Every structure is written in C-alpha cells, then in structure tokens.
Amino acid sequence: QSALTQPASVSGSPGQSITISCTGTSSDVGYYDYVSWYQQHPGKAPKLMIYEVSNRPSGVSYRFSGSKSGNTASLAISGLQAEDEADYYCSSYTSSTLNVFGTGTKVTVL
Amino acid sequence: QVQLQESGPGLVKPSETLSLTCAVSGYSISSNYYWGWIRQPPGKGLEWIGSIYHSGSTYYNPSLKSRLTISVDTSKNQFSLRLSSVTTADTAVYYCARVRVAATVGFDYWGQGTLVTVSS
C-alpha cells in the first residue's frame, strides 16, 4: 500500500484561499468516505481538522473544509492566516492495510 | 477533557522489544471508541501502527503485525504497545490517540508523543 499523494508544498498570502489535494486509488479514497485531514505544527502532535471527508470536529475553524471527487480528496483553507502555516496530512481507510496516510504538504503563508 | 500521555524508555537496543504505555485521563477507555498508536520517524510522515477496543479487539498494520502486540488494561484506564525485534527503522516519535472513525482512521485526541531511538 503506497502513501496517498499530496503536493510537497503549497503557499499563499494572508487572506487568500488555498487547496491541498490528496490522491489515492479506488481501494481507498475513491471507495470509502473515511478521509481525514490533520494539521501538524513543528514539534507538536497532529490535530484532526476534518473527518469523514467533510466533517469538522468541534472547535475547528469554518475556514477549513473538505471534499472528495473520485480518487482525490481536497482540503481547502480560506482566509489564510499566519497560524495556518504547518504541515498537513490526509488519511484514508483502505481495504488492504486499514489505514494509509498521505505524504504530507507544507503550507507556507507568505 | 480527554488527555493521553505516552510513557516508556526513550532508548531501545536493536533486536530488543520496544514497550510503551498510554495513560488516558478525563475519559473512560471502556467507552465506545477504539484507541490507537501512530508513529512518525524524524522528519518523515505518519504511519498507523494499530488500534484496540476495550474488549481487547485489535487491528494491526499488516507491515508490523508479526512483531506487534497491543493490549488494554481497563482497570488502569490505559493501553500498551509492544514491538519486538526492533531495528533503527523503528526510531520515531510514537503517539497514542483516540480513534473517532472506523477503528483505524480519524484520530481526534492525541498524546504529546514520545521519541524512541533504536541504537546500540
């Protein structure tokens, strides 16, 4: 089971919107609505931002939204803020290994 | 407020067994959630290790299954990880977490993580 494919880096200016893609296969992202997204600041534990493709846990800003089309899931961040600068990982349920994470994306706020 | 705290040796010799415990506070481990372990090698991405229910039901990452044991102690509200025959490739920050979705995905509460180095 290979890791889900994410862009290595995405950047944007404060106030802009960005999107991070997460590409898998018909055995994971494309089949199950069990895609999650995590935010990780340096030296900190990951934080769940989105679960089940598009659901936000309590306390997560409305500026974060998730979606899926075919084998690709996406995390959108609107109104980019300095505190959004972090690494982001997607994750999906998969029939073969039960869980697969993405390669990770570094978000830079210019 | 759900809190998790990992504990265990920070240094393990190659071929030996890595043992970690995750103490859960503010929430009963016997409630209707799975509990999991995830690791992250220095500078690299995340890898799911395995998950356990309070009944003892487990799910393991197939790539680690032959070396892995995850157990639960409901009386102490904690669960544990044992990984045998470790190599330098097992050097990582190990996190414990509560699983919100489907037993193996959607980790909503995390411990702070503990670095385990495999070295002689």
Short mmCIF file of C-alpha atoms in Angstrom, two decimals:
data_model
loop_
_atom_site.label_atom_id
_atom_site.label_comp_id
_atom_site.label_asym_id
_atom_site.label_seq_id
_atom_site.Cartn_x
_atom_site.Cartn_y
_atom_site.Cartn_z
CA GLN A 1 0.00 0.00 0.00
CA SER A 2 1.62 3.24 -1.12
CA ALA A 3 1.11 6.50 0.70
CA LEU A 4 -1.55 8.85 -0.61
CA THR A 5 -0.03 11.52 -2.87
CA GLN A 6 -0.01 15.14 -1.71
CA PRO A 7 1.88 18.14 -3.11
CA ALA A 8 5.08 18.75 -1.17
CA SER A 9 4.27 22.40 -0.62
CA VAL A 10 1.52 24.96 -1.09
CA SER A 11 1.76 28.66 -0.33
CA GLY A 12 -0.50 31.67 -0.21
CA SER A 13 -0.72 35.20 1.09
CA PRO A 14 -2.77 36.15 4.15
CA GLY A 15 -6.45 36.29 3.34
CA GLN A 16 -6.15 34.11 0.25
CA SER A 17 -7.60 30.63 -0.22
CA ILE A 18 -5.57 27.53 -0.92
CA THR A 19 -6.37 23.89 -1.67
CA ILE A 20 -4.37 20.78 -0.84
CA SER A 21 -5.02 17.65 -2.87
CA CYS A 22 -4.75 14.05 -1.72
CA THR A 23 -4.76 11.41 -4.45
CA GLY A 24 -5.33 7.76 -3.77
CA THR A 25 -6.96 4.86 -5.57
CA SER A 26 -10.31 3.14 -5.96
CA SER A 27 -9.36 0.97 -2.97
CA ASP A 28 -9.07 3.83 -0.51
CA VAL A 29 -10.05 7.46 -1.18
CA GLY A 30 -12.21 6.55 -4.15
CA TYR A 31 -14.21 3.87 -2.34
CA TYR A 32 -14.58 4.93 1.29
CA ASP A 33 -15.89 8.18 2.77
CA TYR A 34 -13.34 7.84 5.57
CA VAL A 35 -10.89 10.57 4.60
CA SER A 36 -9.39 12.63 7.43
CA TRP A 37 -7.11 15.67 7.45
CA TYR A 38 -4.56 16.64 10.12
CA GLN A 39 -2.64 19.82 10.85
CA GLN A 40 0.77 19.49 12.50
CA HIS A 41 2.87 22.36 13.78
CA PRO A 42 6.61 21.71 14.33
CA GLY A 43 7.28 19.62 17.41
CA LYS A 44 3.57 19.15 18.12
CA ALA A 45 1.11 16.29 17.80
CA PRO A 46 -1.18 16.29 14.77
CA LYS A 47 -4.62 17.86 15.15
CA LEU A 48 -7.71 16.45 13.47
CA MET A 49 -9.19 19.09 11.14
CA ILE A 50 -11.61 17.08 9.00
CA TYR A 51 -13.06 13.58 9.28
CA GLU A 52 -15.32 11.53 7.02
CA VAL A 53 -14.37 13.72 4.02
CA SER A 54 -16.07 16.94 5.07
CA ASN A 55 -16.96 16.96 8.78
CA ARG A 56 -15.27 19.42 11.12
CA PRO A 57 -14.68 18.47 14.76
CA SER A 58 -15.93 20.88 17.37
CA GLY A 59 -13.56 23.82 17.72
CA VAL A 60 -12.08 23.67 14.22
CA SER A 61 -12.46 26.90 12.25
CA TYR A 62 -15.08 27.09 9.50
CA ARG A 63 -12.23 28.28 7.25
CA PHE A 64 -11.25 24.64 6.84
CA SER A 65 -13.38 22.49 4.55
CA GLY A 66 -13.02 19.07 2.93
CA SER A 67 -14.35 17.45 -0.20
CA LYS A 68 -13.80 14.47 -2.47
CA SER A 69 -14.11 13.71 -6.17
CA GLY A 70 -13.25 10.28 -7.47
CA ASN A 71 -9.90 9.15 -6.09
CA THR A 72 -8.87 12.64 -4.95
CA ALA A 73 -9.77 14.37 -1.70
CA SER A 74 -9.13 18.04 -1.05
CA LEU A 75 -8.66 20.32 1.93
CA ALA A 76 -9.48 23.98 1.37
CA ILE A 77 -8.33 26.75 3.66
CA SER A 78 -9.99 30.13 3.18
CA GLY A 79 -8.90 33.45 4.64
CA LEU A 80 -5.35 32.15 5.12
CA GLN A 81 -3.78 33.22 8.42
CA ALA A 82 -0.23 33.07 9.75
CA GLU A 83 -1.26 30.38 12.26
CA ASP A 84 -2.27 28.10 9.37
CA GLU A 85 1.39 27.63 8.46
CA ALA A 86 2.02 23.97 9.25
CA ASP A 87 2.26 20.50 7.74
CA TYR A 88 -0.97 18.88 6.62
CA TYR A 89 -1.60 15.16 6.21
CA CYS A 90 -4.55 13.33 4.71
CA SER A 91 -5.53 9.82 5.68
CA SER A 92 -7.96 7.24 4.39
CA TYR A 93 -9.39 3.88 5.30
CA THR A 94 -8.16 1.23 2.88
CA SER A 95 -9.24 -2.34 2.43
CA SER A 96 -5.67 -3.66 2.31
CA THR A 97 -3.88 -2.08 5.26
CA LEU A 98 -6.88 -0.46 7.05
CA ASN A 99 -5.23 2.96 7.13
CA VAL A 100 -2.96 4.95 4.86
CA PHE A 101 -1.59 8.45 5.39
CA GLY A 102 -0.62 10.97 2.75
CA THR A 103 2.91 12.13 2.02
CA GLY A 104 2.29 15.47 3.71
CA THR A 105 2.08 19.07 2.50
CA LYS A 106 3.93 22.04 3.93
CA VAL A 107 1.75 25.14 3.88
CA THR A 108 3.60 28.44 3.86
CA VAL A 109 1.93 31.78 4.49
CA LEU A 110 3.84 34.36 2.50
CA GLN B 1 -11.35 16.85 28.57
CA VAL B 2 -9.72 13.75 27.10
CA GLN B 3 -5.99 13.58 27.78
CA LEU B 4 -3.48 10.95 26.71
CA GLN B 5 0.09 10.54 27.90
CA GLU B 6 2.69 8.17 26.48
CA SER B 7 5.42 6.72 28.67
CA GLY B 8 8.30 4.30 28.23
CA PRO B 9 12.03 4.05 27.53
CA GLY B 10 13.45 6.59 25.12
CA LEU B 11 16.27 4.31 24.05
CA VAL B 12 15.99 0.68 22.93
CA LYS B 13 18.75 -1.57 21.61
CA PRO B 14 18.44 -3.26 18.20
CA SER B 15 16.74 -6.70 18.32
CA GLU B 16 15.10 -5.86 21.66
CA THR B 17 11.43 -5.05 22.39
CA LEU B 18 10.01 -1.55 22.44
CA SER B 19 7.33 -1.10 25.11
CA LEU B 20 5.13 1.96 25.58
CA THR B 21 2.04 2.72 27.65
CA CYS B 22 -0.64 5.31 27.04
CA ALA B 23 -2.48 6.57 30.11
CA VAL B 24 -5.90 8.04 29.41
CA SER B 25 -7.46 10.61 31.74
CA GLY B 26 -10.71 12.54 31.65
CA TYR B 27 -12.46 9.76 29.76
CA SER B 28 -13.16 6.08 30.26
CA ILE B 29 -11.23 3.77 27.98
CA SER B 30 -14.21 1.42 28.24
CA SER B 31 -16.42 3.82 26.30
CA ASN B 32 -17.40 3.25 22.69
CA TYR B 33 -14.15 4.19 20.94
CA TYR B 34 -11.08 2.44 19.66
CA TRP B 35 -7.66 3.63 20.84
CA GLY B 36 -4.65 3.70 18.56
CA TRP B 37 -0.92 4.09 18.09
CA ILE B 38 0.70 6.15 15.33
CA ARG B 39 4.38 6.84 14.75
CA GLN B 40 6.45 9.39 12.86
CA PRO B 41 10.15 8.90 12.04
CA PRO B 42 12.18 12.11 12.43
CA GLY B 43 11.49 14.42 9.51
CA LYS B 44 9.07 11.98 7.87
CA GLY B 45 5.35 11.29 7.62
CA LEU B 46 2.83 9.49 9.80
CA GLU B 47 2.29 5.73 9.98
CA TRP B 48 -0.63 4.00 11.68
CA ILE B 49 0.57 1.14 13.89
CA GLY B 50 -2.60 -0.39 15.29
CA SER B 51 -5.82 0.07 17.25
CA ILE B 52 -7.55 -1.63 20.19
CA TYR B 53 -11.05 -1.68 21.74
CA HIS B 54 -11.68 -2.07 25.47
CA SER B 55 -12.83 -5.63 24.80
CA GLY B 56 -9.35 -6.43 23.51
CA SER B 57 -10.32 -6.49 19.85
CA THR B 58 -7.37 -5.30 17.76
CA TYR B 59 -6.48 -4.13 14.28
CA TYR B 60 -2.81 -4.12 13.24
CA ASN B 61 -0.88 -2.60 10.37
CA PRO B 62 -0.02 -5.68 8.27
CA SER B 63 3.56 -4.47 7.83
CA LEU B 64 4.11 -4.62 11.62
CA LYS B 65 1.71 -7.40 12.60
CA SER B 66 4.33 -10.14 13.07
CA ARG B 67 6.20 -8.03 15.66
CA LEU B 68 3.31 -6.16 17.27
CA THR B 69 1.16 -6.61 20.35
CA ILE B 70 -1.32 -4.02 21.58
CA SER B 71 -3.11 -4.63 24.87
CA VAL B 72 -5.55 -2.79 27.13
CA ASP B 73 -5.90 -2.53 30.91
CA THR B 74 -9.32 -1.10 31.67
CA SER B 75 -8.68 -1.12 35.45
CA LYS B 76 -5.84 1.36 34.93
CA ASN B 77 -7.53 3.16 32.01
CA GLN B 78 -4.53 2.61 29.78
CA PHE B 79 -3.37 0.67 26.76
CA SER B 80 0.06 -0.51 25.70
CA LEU B 81 2.27 -1.25 22.71
CA ARG B 82 4.97 -3.87 22.36
CA LEU B 83 7.08 -4.03 19.21
CA SER B 84 9.65 -6.80 19.10
CA SER B 85 12.92 -7.24 17.19
CA VAL B 86 13.33 -3.52 16.62
CA THR B 87 15.78 -2.00 14.16
CA THR B 88 16.92 1.55 13.53
CA ALA B 89 13.96 1.88 11.15
CA ASP B 90 11.68 1.82 14.21
CA THR B 91 13.19 5.06 15.52
CA ALA B 92 10.30 7.50 15.65
CA VAL B 93 8.04 9.67 17.74
CA TYR B 94 5.27 7.39 18.95
CA TYR B 95 1.82 8.86 19.55
CA CYS B 96 -1.24 7.37 21.16
CA ALA B 97 -4.67 8.67 20.21
CA ARG B 98 -8.42 8.11 20.42
CA VAL B 99 -9.97 6.82 17.21
CA ARG B 100 -13.12 8.58 16.13
CA VAL B 101 -13.86 6.82 12.88
CA ALA B 102 -13.94 3.20 11.70
CA ALA B 103 -11.45 1.86 14.28
CA THR B 104 -8.41 2.87 12.27
CA VAL B 105 -8.91 6.43 10.97
CA GLY B 106 -9.92 9.81 12.33
CA PHE B 107 -7.79 10.29 15.47
CA ASP B 108 -9.36 13.14 17.45
CA TYR B 109 -7.38 13.28 20.70
CA TRP B 110 -3.61 12.75 20.75
CA GLY B 111 -0.88 12.40 23.31
CA GLN B 112 2.12 14.71 23.07
CA GLY B 113 4.26 11.91 21.63
CA THR B 114 7.41 10.25 22.87
CA LEU B 115 10.64 9.82 20.93
CA VAL B 116 12.00 6.31 20.88
CA THR B 117 15.50 5.86 19.49
CA VAL B 118 16.76 2.44 18.49
CA SER B 119 20.51 2.37 18.91
CA SER B 120 23.21 0.24 20.46
#
